[in-house]
PDB file of C-alpha atoms in Angstrom:
ATOM      1  CA  MET A   5     119.731 127.795  97.799  1.00 64.00           C
ATOM      2  CA  ILE A   6     123.640 126.940  97.545  1.00 70.00           C
ATOM      3  CA  GLN A   7     124.919 126.322  94.068  1.00 72.00           C
ATOM      4  CA  PRO A   8     127.787 123.806  93.402  1.00 70.00           C
ATOM      5  CA  ASP A   9     130.443 126.292  93.274  1.00 72.00           C
ATOM      6  CA  GLY A  10     129.348 127.309  97.148  1.00 69.00           C
ATOM      7  CA  THR A  11     127.645 130.488  96.146  1.00 76.00           C
ATOM      8  CA  GLY A  12     123.975 131.000  96.947  1.00 80.00           C
ATOM      9  CA  ARG A  13     121.940 132.134  99.784  1.00 83.00           C
ATOM     10  CA  VAL A  14     121.292 130.792 103.222  1.00 80.00           C
ATOM     11  CA  ALA A  15     118.592 131.220 105.785  1.00 80.00           C
ATOM     12  CA  VAL A  16     118.400 129.514 108.944  1.00 78.00           C
ATOM     13  CA  GLY A  17     115.029 128.608 110.652  1.00 75.00           C
ATOM     14  CA  GLY A  18     114.419 127.475 114.095  1.00 70.00           C
ATOM     15  CA  VAL A  19     117.189 129.852 115.694  1.00 65.00           C
ATOM     16  CA  ALA A  20     114.862 132.840 116.121  1.00 67.00           C
ATOM     17  CA  HIS A  21     111.427 133.876 116.009  1.00 71.00           C
ATOM     18  CA  LYS A  22     111.877 134.117 111.941  1.00 74.00           C
ATOM     19  CA  PRO A  23     114.500 133.008 109.623  1.00 75.00           C
ATOM     20  CA  TRP A  24     117.874 134.359 110.161  1.00 71.00           C
ATOM     21  CA  ARG A  25     119.645 135.673 107.209  1.00 79.00           C
ATOM     22  CA  LEU A  26     122.311 138.021 106.394  1.00 84.00           C
ATOM     23  CA  ASP A  27     123.744 139.142 103.045  1.00 87.00           C
ATOM     24  CA  ALA A  28     127.380 139.211 104.312  1.00 88.00           C
ATOM     25  CA  ALA A  29     126.841 135.498 105.320  1.00 86.00           C
ATOM     26  CA  ASP A  30     125.971 134.639 101.830  1.00 86.00           C
ATOM     27  CA  GLU A  31     129.241 136.068 100.447  1.00 88.00           C
ATOM     28  CA  ASP A  32     130.965 133.826 103.046  1.00 87.00           C
ATOM     29  CA  LEU A  33     129.532 130.711 101.661  1.00 83.00           C
ATOM     30  CA  PRO A  34     132.593 129.679  99.567  1.00 84.00           C
ATOM     31  CA  SER A  35     134.687 129.860 102.634  1.00 85.00           C
ATOM     32  CA  GLY A  36     132.736 127.014 104.528  1.00 82.00           C
ATOM     33  CA  ALA A  37     130.153 126.481 107.095  1.00 82.00           C
ATOM     34  CA  GLY A  38     132.346 127.719 110.036  1.00 86.00           C
ATOM     35  CA  ARG A  39     132.790 131.345 108.469  1.00 88.00           C
ATOM     36  CA  VAL A  40     129.091 131.334 107.566  1.00 84.00           C
ATOM     37  CA  THR A  41     127.918 130.253 111.067  1.00 83.00           C
ATOM     38  CA  ARG A  42     130.273 133.002 112.541  1.00 86.00           C
ATOM     39  CA  ARG A  43     129.110 135.626 110.328  1.00 89.00           C
ATOM     40  CA  LEU A  44     125.272 134.618 110.905  1.00 84.00           C
ATOM     41  CA  LEU A  45     125.498 134.402 114.360  1.00 82.00           C
ATOM     42  CA  LEU A  46     127.865 137.311 115.137  1.00 85.00           C
ATOM     43  CA  ASP A  47     125.358 139.168 117.136  1.00 83.00           C
ATOM     44  CA  ALA A  48     123.453 136.358 118.505  1.00 82.00           C
ATOM     45  CA  GLU A  49     123.274 136.217 122.206  1.00 86.00           C
ATOM     46  CA  PRO A  50     122.911 132.318 123.140  1.00 87.00           C
ATOM     47  CA  THR A  51     121.562 131.367 126.678  1.00 91.00           C
ATOM     48  CA  GLU A  52     122.711 128.170 128.575  1.00 92.00           C
ATOM     49  CA  HIS A  53     119.177 126.567 127.249  1.00 91.00           C
ATOM     50  CA  ASN A  54     119.902 127.096 123.344  1.00 86.00           C
ATOM     51  CA  ALA A  55     123.815 127.551 122.995  1.00 88.00           C
ATOM     52  CA  TYR A  56     123.982 124.143 121.394  1.00 90.00           C
ATOM     53  CA  LYS A  57     121.846 125.527 118.374  1.00 85.00           C
ATOM     54  CA  VAL A  58     125.297 127.465 117.356  1.00 85.00           C
ATOM     55  CA  LYS A  59     127.045 124.126 116.805  1.00 86.00           C
ATOM     56  CA  LEU A  60     123.752 122.636 114.924  1.00 87.00           C
ATOM     57  CA  VAL A  61     123.722 125.426 112.657  1.00 84.00           C
ATOM     58  CA  GLU A  62     127.396 124.985 111.919  1.00 86.00           C
ATOM     59  CA  ARG A  63     126.844 121.024 111.088  1.00 89.00           C
ATOM     60  CA  THR A  64     123.628 121.484 109.327  1.00 87.00           C
ATOM     61  CA  LEU A  65     125.477 124.138 106.875  1.00 83.00           C
ATOM     62  CA  GLY A  66     128.432 121.955 106.626  1.00 85.00           C
ATOM     63  CA  ALA A  67     126.264 119.078 105.375  1.00 88.00           C
ATOM     64  CA  VAL A  68     124.190 121.414 102.838  1.00 82.00           C
ATOM     65  CA  LEU A  69     127.409 122.845 101.482  1.00 79.00           C
ATOM     66  CA  ALA A  70     129.201 119.478 101.190  1.00 82.00           C
ATOM     67  CA  GLU A  71     125.756 117.946  99.312  1.00 82.00           C
ATOM     68  CA  ALA A  72     125.656 121.308  97.118  1.00 78.00           C
ATOM     69  CA  LYS A  73     129.542 120.362  95.911  1.00 74.00           C
ATOM     70  CA  GLY A  74     128.815 116.770  95.335  1.00 72.00           C
TER      71      GLY A  74
END
């Protein structure tokens, strides 16, 4: 859940076998989708077949953050 001030919690489904979530990424929410994505996926090891998901996560978080801010 993301609040209008940009704070909240974020979990990303469809990237791993279970929703991906980190407290540190939640703290980065006010800094924008790019920073949250980098923090969330810092230890991820995309393959050539799923590397597109990194950009997909960033775009989706960007849209969610923009909508939450109104």
